[in-house]
């Protein structure tokens, strides 16, 4: 803009840049710089617009406005000595940039000469730069997300291993519970055996008393001296009868005590089962907590990588997740303490059940020695070869007397071979997705046995070996176990207690 004249009576503040920015605000100028003459009466103004295409458009509209009022460069050049403060304005071009004088000097010193195509190229570069920067940042964050995904997968694998450990602990607990039940059954058998012995003694004394009473009745007709002796004998018998009555009362109390013991064993079994259920629930809760903790950690890491540090909402969400994560960790610590307490109680219960089962085996062994040993629940020697198969095979090859000796020798030989830890004719195969040990029929020793003596002895040896491999694989010697011979399986403590109670009722009915 040229021909800016400041008159003394003019109220406009021509010296103030804000005045000119406000006056031409519709064209959106960015700055106005004034160059006054030495007396500060007239001035030239340089109006600067945005460097982009929009600024160019605004500048051209600014020029057209002055052209419409006939205040363009053309009119300025045509007027030799313009009067008044009529302002002329135009868009600076190459001829202005290269002109001599204050106008050209200022433009060359403070501005750059550019074509429209150069302006468009600069605008394109300016627009593409944020896109490239955003693409680079997205690639970096994708790499961070890949790292987080890898760490999350590692945590999931760790949790899978933990689940396998929990399954192993559950199997161990079941085995320990089985041993505890066995111990309880042994203890019950011992008490029953003691009761039977006491009952037998009382019964014996009662029979003796009856015999003596009969003898006394036969001698009633004898002499006075004999009568006195009989009276004395009667008195003694009465005393004995009173003692026998007291013994019967004590026997009844012992029976009641045994029943209370059996009820207590049942109650302990129920408590042990409740502990199992509680332990399973606590383990499931612990696993769920660990999954939630891993998920929260992953979410916090993702928010830290994707969120803006200046974003208050994101920071508050991260803080909330950290607080929740700490609460979950504390809850998990409480669960671990509770699990440890339950496991200690479980181990104590398992030890008691195991001792009870051992005592029950001792009692059953004593009962089998005194009886015919044909009950449903009896003690079986696990890992002992069935002699019948050897007798049947030897009778086919030898006479009766020699067959019995040969069968005994052959059975003893193979029984000793079963105790050899170096001989292990089994192989591991997958059965329904689980690994299982089965007999290796390609074993040279077994193949020779089957070829020489037939399948009967072969099956007996294989059955004994599998029993020993299951019940005593480390010691490799015969062990006793309570066995359900009707169902051909190991007897449970519940079955043993039920069998004892039925036997007690049967004995009572016989005495009546």
Coordinates of C-alpha atoms in Angstrom, one line a residue:
X1 CA 0.0 0.0 0.0
X2 CA 1.3 3.4 -0.9
X3 CA 0.3 7.1 -0.4
X4 CA -0.6 6.7 3.2
X5 CA -0.8 10.3 4.4
X6 CA -1.0 11.3 8.0
X7 CA -2.8 14.6 8.4
X8 CA -2.9 16.6 11.6
X9 CA -6.6 16.5 12.1
X10 CA -6.9 12.8 11.2
X11 CA -8.2 10.8 14.2
X12 CA -7.1 7.4 12.7
X13 CA -4.1 5.8 14.4
X14 CA -2.1 5.1 11.2
X15 CA 1.1 4.3 13.2
X16 CA -0.6 1.3 14.9
X17 CA -0.3 -2.0 13.1
X18 CA -3.5 -3.3 14.9
X19 CA -5.5 -0.5 13.1
X20 CA -4.6 -1.8 9.7
X21 CA -5.1 -5.5 10.7
X22 CA -8.5 -4.7 12.0
X23 CA -9.4 -2.5 8.9
X24 CA -8.6 -5.3 6.5
X25 CA -9.5 -8.2 8.7
X26 CA -11.9 -9.7 6.1
X27 CA -8.8 -10.6 4.0
X28 CA -7.1 -12.2 7.0
X29 CA -3.6 -10.5 6.9
X30 CA -1.0 -11.8 9.2
X31 CA 1.1 -8.7 9.6
X32 CA 1.4 -5.0 8.4
X33 CA 4.7 -3.2 8.4
X34 CA 4.9 0.6 7.8
X35 CA 7.8 2.6 6.3
X36 CA 7.4 6.3 7.0
X37 CA 9.4 9.1 5.3
X38 CA 11.8 11.2 7.2
X39 CA 9.1 13.6 8.4
X40 CA 6.6 10.8 9.2
X41 CA 4.0 12.4 6.9
X42 CA 3.6 9.7 4.3
X43 CA 4.3 6.0 4.4
X44 CA 4.3 2.8 2.5
X45 CA 2.8 -0.4 4.1
X46 CA 3.7 -4.0 3.4
X47 CA 0.7 -6.3 4.2
X48 CA 1.8 -10.0 4.6
X49 CA -0.6 -12.9 4.1
X50 CA -0.3 -16.7 4.8
X51 CA 2.4 -18.4 2.7
X52 CA 0.0 -21.0 1.4
X53 CA -2.6 -21.0 -1.4
X54 CA -5.2 -19.6 1.0
X55 CA -3.0 -16.6 1.7
X56 CA -2.5 -16.1 -2.0
X57 CA -6.2 -16.2 -2.5
X58 CA -6.8 -13.6 0.2
X59 CA -4.1 -11.4 -1.2
X60 CA -5.7 -11.5 -4.7
X61 CA -9.1 -10.6 -3.3
X62 CA -7.4 -7.7 -1.4
X63 CA -5.9 -6.4 -4.7
X64 CA -9.2 -6.8 -6.6
X65 CA -10.9 -4.7 -3.9
X66 CA -8.6 -1.8 -4.6
X67 CA -8.9 -2.4 -8.4
X68 CA -12.7 -2.1 -8.1
X69 CA -12.2 1.3 -6.4
X70 CA -9.6 2.4 -9.1
X71 CA -6.9 2.5 -6.5
X72 CA -4.7 -0.2 -8.1
X73 CA -1.1 0.0 -9.3
X74 CA -2.2 1.1 -12.7
X75 CA -3.9 4.2 -11.4
X76 CA -1.0 4.9 -9.0
X77 CA 1.5 4.7 -12.0
X78 CA -0.8 7.0 -14.1
X79 CA -1.1 9.7 -11.4
X80 CA 1.8 12.1 -11.4
X81 CA 1.1 13.9 -8.2
X82 CA -1.9 12.4 -6.3
X83 CA -3.4 14.6 -3.7
X84 CA -5.0 13.7 -0.4
X85 CA -4.8 10.3 1.5
X86 CA -6.1 8.1 -1.2
X87 CA -4.4 4.7 -0.6
X88 CA -3.3 2.6 -3.5
X89 CA -2.6 -1.1 -3.2
X90 CA -1.6 -4.1 -5.4
X91 CA 0.0 -7.6 -5.1
X92 CA 3.8 -7.5 -5.3
X93 CA 5.0 -9.4 -8.4
X94 CA 8.3 -10.0 -10.1
X95 CA 8.6 -6.5 -11.6
X96 CA 8.2 -5.0 -8.1
X97 CA 10.7 -7.5 -6.6
X98 CA 13.3 -6.5 -9.3
X99 CA 12.5 -2.7 -9.3
X100 CA 14.9 -0.1 -8.0
X101 CA 14.1 2.0 -5.0
X102 CA 12.8 1.5 -1.4
X103 CA 10.1 -0.8 -2.6
X104 CA 12.3 -3.2 -4.4
X105 CA 15.0 -3.1 -1.7
X106 CA 12.6 -4.0 1.0
X107 CA 11.1 -6.9 -1.1
X108 CA 14.5 -8.4 -1.9
X109 CA 15.6 -8.1 1.7
X110 CA 12.5 -9.4 3.5
X111 CA 10.6 -11.6 1.0
X112 CA 11.2 -14.4 -1.5
X113 CA 10.0 -14.5 -5.1
X114 CA 8.0 -17.7 -5.8
X115 CA 5.8 -18.9 -8.6
X116 CA 2.4 -20.4 -8.0
X117 CA 3.6 -23.9 -8.8
X118 CA 6.4 -23.5 -6.2
X119 CA 3.8 -22.5 -3.6
X120 CA 1.7 -25.5 -4.4
X121 CA 4.7 -27.8 -4.0
X122 CA 5.5 -26.4 -0.6
X123 CA 1.9 -26.8 0.5
X124 CA 1.9 -30.4 -0.7
X125 CA 5.2 -31.1 1.2
X126 CA 3.7 -29.4 4.3
X127 CA 0.6 -31.5 4.1
X128 CA 2.4 -34.8 3.5
X129 CA 4.9 -34.4 6.4
X130 CA 2.3 -35.1 9.2
X131 CA 1.0 -38.1 7.3
X132 CA 4.6 -39.6 7.1
X133 CA 5.2 -38.8 10.7
X134 CA 1.9 -40.5 11.7
X135 CA 2.7 -43.6 9.6
X136 CA 6.1 -43.9 11.3
X137 CA 4.6 -43.5 14.7
X138 CA 1.9 -46.2 13.9
X139 CA 4.6 -48.6 12.8
X140 CA 6.5 -48.1 16.0
X141 CA 3.4 -48.6 18.1
X142 CA 2.5 -51.8 16.1
X143 CA 6.0 -53.1 17.0
X144 CA 5.3 -52.4 20.6
X145 CA 2.0 -54.1 20.4
X146 CA 3.7 -57.2 18.9
X147 CA 6.1 -57.3 21.8
X148 CA 3.2 -57.0 24.3
X149 CA 1.4 -59.9 22.5
X150 CA 4.5 -62.0 22.7
X151 CA 4.8 -61.4 26.4
X152 CA 1.1 -62.1 26.9
X153 CA 1.5 -65.5 25.1
X154 CA 4.4 -66.3 27.4
X155 CA 2.2 -65.6 30.4
X156 CA -0.5 -67.8 29.0
X157 CA 2.0 -70.6 28.6
X158 CA 3.1 -70.1 32.2
X159 CA -0.6 -70.3 33.4
X160 CA -1.0 -73.6 31.4
X161 CA 2.0 -75.1 33.2
X162 CA 0.4 -73.9 36.5
X163 CA -2.8 -75.7 35.6
X164 CA -0.9 -78.9 35.0
X165 CA 0.7 -78.6 38.4
X166 CA -2.8 -78.1 40.0
X167 CA -4.0 -81.3 38.3
X168 CA -0.9 -83.1 39.6
X169 CA -1.7 -81.8 43.1
X170 CA -5.3 -83.0 42.8
X171 CA -4.1 -86.5 41.8
X172 CA -1.7 -86.6 44.8
X173 CA -4.5 -85.5 47.1
X174 CA -6.8 -88.3 45.8
X175 CA -4.0 -90.8 46.4
X176 CA -3.4 -89.5 49.9
X177 CA -7.2 -89.6 50.7
X178 CA -7.2 -93.2 49.5
X179 CA -4.4 -94.0 51.9
X180 CA -6.2 -92.2 54.8
X181 CA -9.3 -94.3 54.2
X182 CA -7.2 -97.4 54.2
X183 CA -5.7 -96.4 57.6
X184 CA -9.2 -95.8 59.0
X185 CA -10.4 -99.2 57.8
X186 CA -7.4 -100.9 59.4
X187 CA -8.2 -99.2 62.8
X188 CA -11.8 -100.3 62.7
X189 CA -10.8 -103.9 61.9
X190 CA -8.4 -103.9 64.9
X191 CA -11.2 -102.7 67.2
X192 CA -13.6 -105.4 65.8
X193 CA -11.0 -108.1 66.3
X194 CA -10.5 -107.0 70.0
X195 CA -14.3 -107.1 70.4
X196 CA -14.5 -110.6 69.0
X197 CA -11.8 -111.9 71.3
X198 CA -13.5 -110.4 74.3
X199 CA -16.8 -111.8 73.2
X200 CA -15.3 -115.3 72.7
X201 CA -13.8 -115.2 76.2
X202 CA -17.2 -114.2 77.8
X203 CA -18.9 -117.0 75.8
X204 CA -16.4 -119.5 77.0
X205 CA -16.9 -118.5 80.6
X206 CA -20.7 -118.7 80.2
X207 CA -20.6 -122.2 78.8
X208 CA -18.3 -123.3 81.7
X209 CA -20.8 -121.8 84.1
X210 CA -23.7 -123.7 82.5
X211 CA -21.8 -127.0 82.7
X212 CA -21.0 -126.5 86.4
X213 CA -24.6 -125.6 87.1
X214 CA -25.8 -128.9 85.5
X215 CA -23.3 -130.8 87.6
X216 CA -24.5 -129.1 90.7
X217 CA -28.1 -130.0 89.9
X218 CA -27.2 -133.7 89.6
X219 CA -25.6 -133.8 93.0
X220 CA -28.6 -132.4 94.9
X221 CA -29.4 -135.8 96.3
X222 CA -25.9 -136.4 97.9
X223 CA -24.9 -136.2 101.5
X224 CA -25.1 -133.0 103.6
X225 CA -21.4 -132.5 103.3
X226 CA -21.7 -132.8 99.5
X227 CA -24.7 -130.5 99.8
X228 CA -22.6 -127.9 101.6
X229 CA -20.0 -128.3 98.9
X230 CA -22.7 -127.8 96.3
X231 CA -24.0 -124.7 98.1
X232 CA -20.4 -123.4 98.2
X233 CA -20.1 -124.2 94.5
X234 CA -23.4 -122.5 93.8
X235 CA -22.2 -119.4 95.6
X236 CA -19.0 -119.4 93.6
X237 CA -21.1 -119.9 90.4
X238 CA -23.3 -117.0 91.4
X239 CA -20.3 -114.8 91.8
X240 CA -19.0 -116.0 88.5
X241 CA -22.4 -115.4 86.9
X242 CA -22.4 -111.9 88.3
X243 CA -18.9 -111.3 86.9
X244 CA -20.1 -112.7 83.5
X245 CA -23.0 -110.3 83.6
X246 CA -20.7 -107.4 84.2
X247 CA -18.5 -108.6 81.4
X248 CA -21.5 -108.7 79.1
X249 CA -22.3 -105.1 80.1
X250 CA -18.7 -104.1 79.4
X251 CA -18.9 -106.0 76.0
X252 CA -22.0 -104.0 75.1
X253 CA -20.3 -100.8 76.0
X254 CA -17.3 -101.8 73.8
X255 CA -19.7 -102.5 71.0
X256 CA -21.3 -99.0 71.4
X257 CA -17.8 -97.5 71.5
X258 CA -16.9 -99.3 68.2
X259 CA -20.1 -97.9 66.6
X260 CA -19.2 -94.4 67.8
X261 CA -15.7 -94.9 66.3
X262 CA -17.2 -95.9 63.0
X263 CA -19.4 -92.9 63.0
X264 CA -16.4 -90.7 63.8
X265 CA -14.5 -92.3 60.9
X266 CA -17.5 -91.4 58.6
X267 CA -17.5 -87.8 59.9
X268 CA -13.7 -87.5 59.3
X269 CA -14.2 -88.8 55.8
X270 CA -16.9 -86.2 55.2
X271 CA -14.6 -83.5 56.6
X272 CA -11.8 -84.6 54.4
X273 CA -14.1 -84.5 51.3
X274 CA -15.2 -81.0 52.3
X275 CA -11.5 -80.0 52.5
X276 CA -11.0 -81.4 49.0
X277 CA -13.9 -79.4 47.6
X278 CA -12.7 -76.2 49.4
X279 CA -9.1 -76.8 48.1
X280 CA -10.5 -77.2 44.5
X281 CA -12.5 -74.0 44.9
X282 CA -9.5 -72.1 46.2
X283 CA -7.3 -73.4 43.4
X284 CA -9.8 -72.4 40.8
X285 CA -10.1 -68.9 42.4
X286 CA -6.3 -68.6 42.4
X287 CA -6.1 -69.5 38.7
X288 CA -8.9 -67.0 37.9
X289 CA -7.1 -64.3 39.8
X290 CA -3.8 -65.0 38.0
X291 CA -5.7 -64.8 34.7
X292 CA -7.2 -61.5 35.7
X293 CA -3.8 -60.2 36.9
X294 CA -2.2 -61.1 33.6
X295 CA -5.0 -59.4 31.7
X296 CA -4.8 -56.2 33.8
X297 CA -1.0 -56.0 33.3
X298 CA -1.4 -56.4 29.6
X299 CA -4.1 -53.6 29.5
X300 CA -1.9 -51.3 31.6
X301 CA 1.1 -51.8 29.2
X302 CA -1.1 -51.3 26.1
X303 CA -2.5 -48.0 27.6
X304 CA 1.0 -46.8 28.5
X305 CA 2.2 -47.4 24.8
X306 CA -0.9 -46.1 23.1
X307 CA -2.0 -43.3 25.5
X308 CA -0.7 -39.7 25.5
X309 CA 1.1 -38.8 28.6
X310 CA -0.7 -35.5 28.7
X311 CA -4.1 -37.1 28.4
X312 CA -5.6 -36.9 31.9
X313 CA -8.4 -39.5 31.2
X314 CA -5.8 -42.1 30.0
X315 CA -3.6 -41.5 33.1
X316 CA -6.6 -41.8 35.4
X317 CA -7.6 -45.1 33.8
X318 CA -4.0 -46.4 34.1
X319 CA -4.0 -45.4 37.8
X320 CA -7.4 -47.1 38.3
X321 CA -6.1 -50.3 36.7
X322 CA -2.9 -50.2 38.8
X323 CA -5.0 -50.0 42.0
X324 CA -7.2 -52.9 40.8
X325 CA -4.0 -54.9 40.0
X326 CA -2.7 -54.3 43.5
X327 CA -6.0 -55.4 45.1
X328 CA -5.9 -58.6 43.0
X329 CA -2.3 -59.3 44.0
X330 CA -3.3 -58.9 47.7
X331 CA -6.3 -61.2 47.2
X332 CA -4.1 -63.8 45.5
X333 CA -1.7 -63.7 48.5
X334 CA -4.6 -64.4 50.9
X335 CA -5.7 -67.3 48.7
X336 CA -2.2 -68.8 48.7
X337 CA -2.1 -68.7 52.5
X338 CA -5.5 -70.4 52.7
X339 CA -4.3 -73.0 50.1
X340 CA -1.2 -73.7 52.2
X341 CA -3.3 -74.2 55.4
X342 CA -5.7 -76.6 53.5
X343 CA -2.8 -78.6 52.1
X344 CA -1.3 -79.0 55.6
X345 CA -4.7 -80.2 56.9
X346 CA -5.1 -82.5 53.9
X347 CA -1.6 -84.1 54.5
X348 CA -2.5 -84.7 58.1
X349 CA -5.8 -86.3 57.2
X350 CA -4.1 -88.5 54.5
X351 CA -1.6 -89.7 57.0
X352 CA -4.4 -90.7 59.5
X353 CA -6.3 -92.5 56.7
X354 CA -3.2 -94.4 55.6
X355 CA -2.5 -95.5 59.2
X356 CA -6.1 -96.6 59.6
X357 CA -5.9 -98.7 56.4
X358 CA -2.7 -100.4 57.7
X359 CA -4.4 -101.3 61.0
X360 CA -7.5 -102.6 59.1
X361 CA -5.2 -104.9 57.0
X362 CA -3.7 -106.3 60.2
X363 CA -7.2 -107.0 61.6
X364 CA -8.4 -108.7 58.5
X365 CA -5.3 -110.9 58.4
X366 CA -6.0 -112.1 61.9
X367 CA -9.7 -112.6 61.0
X368 CA -8.7 -114.7 57.9
X369 CA -6.4 -116.9 60.0
X370 CA -9.4 -117.7 62.3
X371 CA -12.0 -118.1 59.6
X372 CA -12.4 -119.8 56.3
X373 CA -11.4 -116.6 54.5
X374 CA -14.2 -116.6 51.9
X375 CA -15.6 -113.1 52.6
X376 CA -16.2 -110.5 49.9
X377 CA -13.7 -108.1 51.5
X378 CA -10.3 -109.8 52.2
X379 CA -6.6 -109.0 52.2
X380 CA -4.9 -109.7 48.9
X381 CA -1.1 -109.9 48.4
X382 CA -0.5 -107.6 45.5
X383 CA 2.3 -108.8 43.2
X384 CA 2.1 -112.5 44.3
X385 CA 1.8 -115.0 41.4
X386 CA -1.3 -117.2 41.4
X387 CA 0.0 -120.8 42.0
X388 CA -3.0 -122.4 40.3
X389 CA -1.8 -121.5 36.8
X390 CA 1.5 -123.3 37.5
X391 CA -0.2 -126.4 38.9
X392 CA -2.5 -126.6 35.9
X393 CA 0.4 -126.3 33.4
X394 CA 2.7 -128.7 35.2
X395 CA 0.0 -131.4 35.5
X396 CA -0.1 -131.5 31.7
X397 CA 3.6 -132.3 31.5
X398 CA 4.4 -134.3 34.7
X399 CA 2.8 -136.8 37.0
X400 CA 0.8 -135.7 40.0
X401 CA 3.6 -135.7 42.6
X402 CA 6.3 -134.3 40.3
X403 CA 3.9 -131.7 38.9
X404 CA 3.4 -130.2 42.4
X405 CA 7.1 -129.9 43.1
X406 CA 7.9 -128.6 39.7
X407 CA 5.0 -126.0 39.9
X408 CA 6.3 -124.8 43.3
X409 CA 9.9 -124.4 42.0
X410 CA 8.8 -122.7 38.8
X411 CA 6.5 -120.3 40.7
X412 CA 9.2 -119.4 43.2
X413 CA 11.6 -118.8 40.4
X414 CA 9.3 -116.3 38.6
X415 CA 8.3 -114.7 41.9
X416 CA 12.0 -114.0 42.6
X417 CA 12.3 -112.6 39.0
X418 CA 9.5 -110.1 39.6
X419 CA 11.6 -108.6 42.5
X420 CA 14.5 -107.8 40.1
X421 CA 14.4 -104.1 39.4
X422 CA 16.5 -104.5 36.2
X423 CA 13.7 -106.5 34.5
X424 CA 11.0 -104.0 33.5
X425 CA 8.9 -105.4 30.6
X426 CA 6.6 -102.4 30.0
X427 CA 6.2 -99.7 27.4
X428 CA 4.5 -96.3 27.4
X429 CA 1.6 -95.8 24.9
X430 CA -1.0 -93.1 24.4
X431 CA -4.5 -94.2 25.4
X432 CA -7.4 -91.7 24.8
X433 CA -4.9 -88.8 24.8
X434 CA -3.1 -89.9 28.0
X435 CA 0.2 -91.8 28.5
X436 CA -0.1 -95.2 30.1
X437 CA 2.2 -98.1 30.9
X438 CA 1.3 -101.5 29.3
X439 CA 3.0 -104.8 29.2
X440 CA 5.6 -105.2 26.4
X441 CA 4.6 -108.5 24.8
X442 CA 7.7 -108.3 22.6
X443 CA 10.0 -108.8 25.7
X444 CA 12.2 -111.7 25.0
X445 CA 11.8 -113.2 28.5
X446 CA 8.0 -113.1 28.3
X447 CA 8.0 -114.5 24.8
X448 CA 10.1 -117.4 25.9
X449 CA 7.8 -118.0 28.9
X450 CA 4.7 -118.0 26.8
X451 CA 6.2 -120.3 24.1
X452 CA 7.4 -122.8 26.7
X453 CA 4.5 -122.9 29.3
X454 CA 1.5 -121.4 27.5
X455 CA -0.8 -118.4 28.1
X456 CA -2.0 -119.5 31.5
X457 CA 1.4 -119.0 33.3
X458 CA 2.1 -116.1 31.0
X459 CA -1.1 -114.3 32.1
X460 CA -0.4 -115.1 35.8
X461 CA 3.1 -113.6 35.7
X462 CA 1.9 -110.5 33.8
X463 CA -0.9 -109.9 36.2
X464 CA 1.4 -110.2 39.2
X465 CA 4.0 -107.9 37.6
X466 CA 1.4 -105.2 36.8
X467 CA 0.1 -105.3 40.4
X468 CA 3.6 -104.9 41.8
X469 CA 4.3 -102.1 39.3
X470 CA 1.2 -100.3 40.5
X471 CA 1.4 -100.8 44.2
X472 CA 5.1 -101.1 44.9
X473 CA 7.2 -100.1 41.9
X474 CA 10.2 -98.9 43.9
X475 CA 10.5 -101.7 46.5
X476 CA 9.5 -104.6 44.1
X477 CA 8.1 -106.8 46.8
X478 CA 4.7 -108.2 47.7
X479 CA 2.4 -105.8 49.7
X480 CA -1.0 -106.5 51.4
X481 CA -4.1 -104.6 50.3
X482 CA -7.8 -104.7 51.1
X483 CA -9.5 -106.2 48.1
X484 CA -13.1 -106.5 46.9
X485 CA -13.0 -110.1 45.5
X486 CA -16.5 -109.8 44.1
X487 CA -15.8 -106.8 41.9
X488 CA -12.1 -107.7 41.5
X489 CA -10.8 -104.3 42.6
X490 CA -9.3 -102.4 45.6
X491 CA -11.9 -102.0 48.4
X492 CA -12.8 -98.6 49.6
X493 CA -12.9 -97.6 53.3
X494 CA -16.7 -97.2 53.0
X495 CA -17.0 -100.8 51.7
X496 CA -14.8 -102.1 54.5
X497 CA -16.8 -100.4 57.2
X498 CA -20.1 -101.5 55.7
X499 CA -18.8 -105.1 55.6
X500 CA -17.7 -104.9 59.2
X501 CA -21.1 -103.6 60.3
X502 CA -22.9 -106.3 58.4
X503 CA -20.6 -109.0 60.0
X504 CA -21.4 -107.6 63.5
X505 CA -25.1 -107.8 62.8
X506 CA -24.8 -111.4 61.5
X507 CA -22.8 -112.4 64.6
X508 CA -25.5 -111.0 66.9
X509 CA -28.3 -112.9 65.0
X510 CA -26.3 -116.1 65.4
X511 CA -25.9 -115.6 69.1
X512 CA -29.7 -115.1 69.5

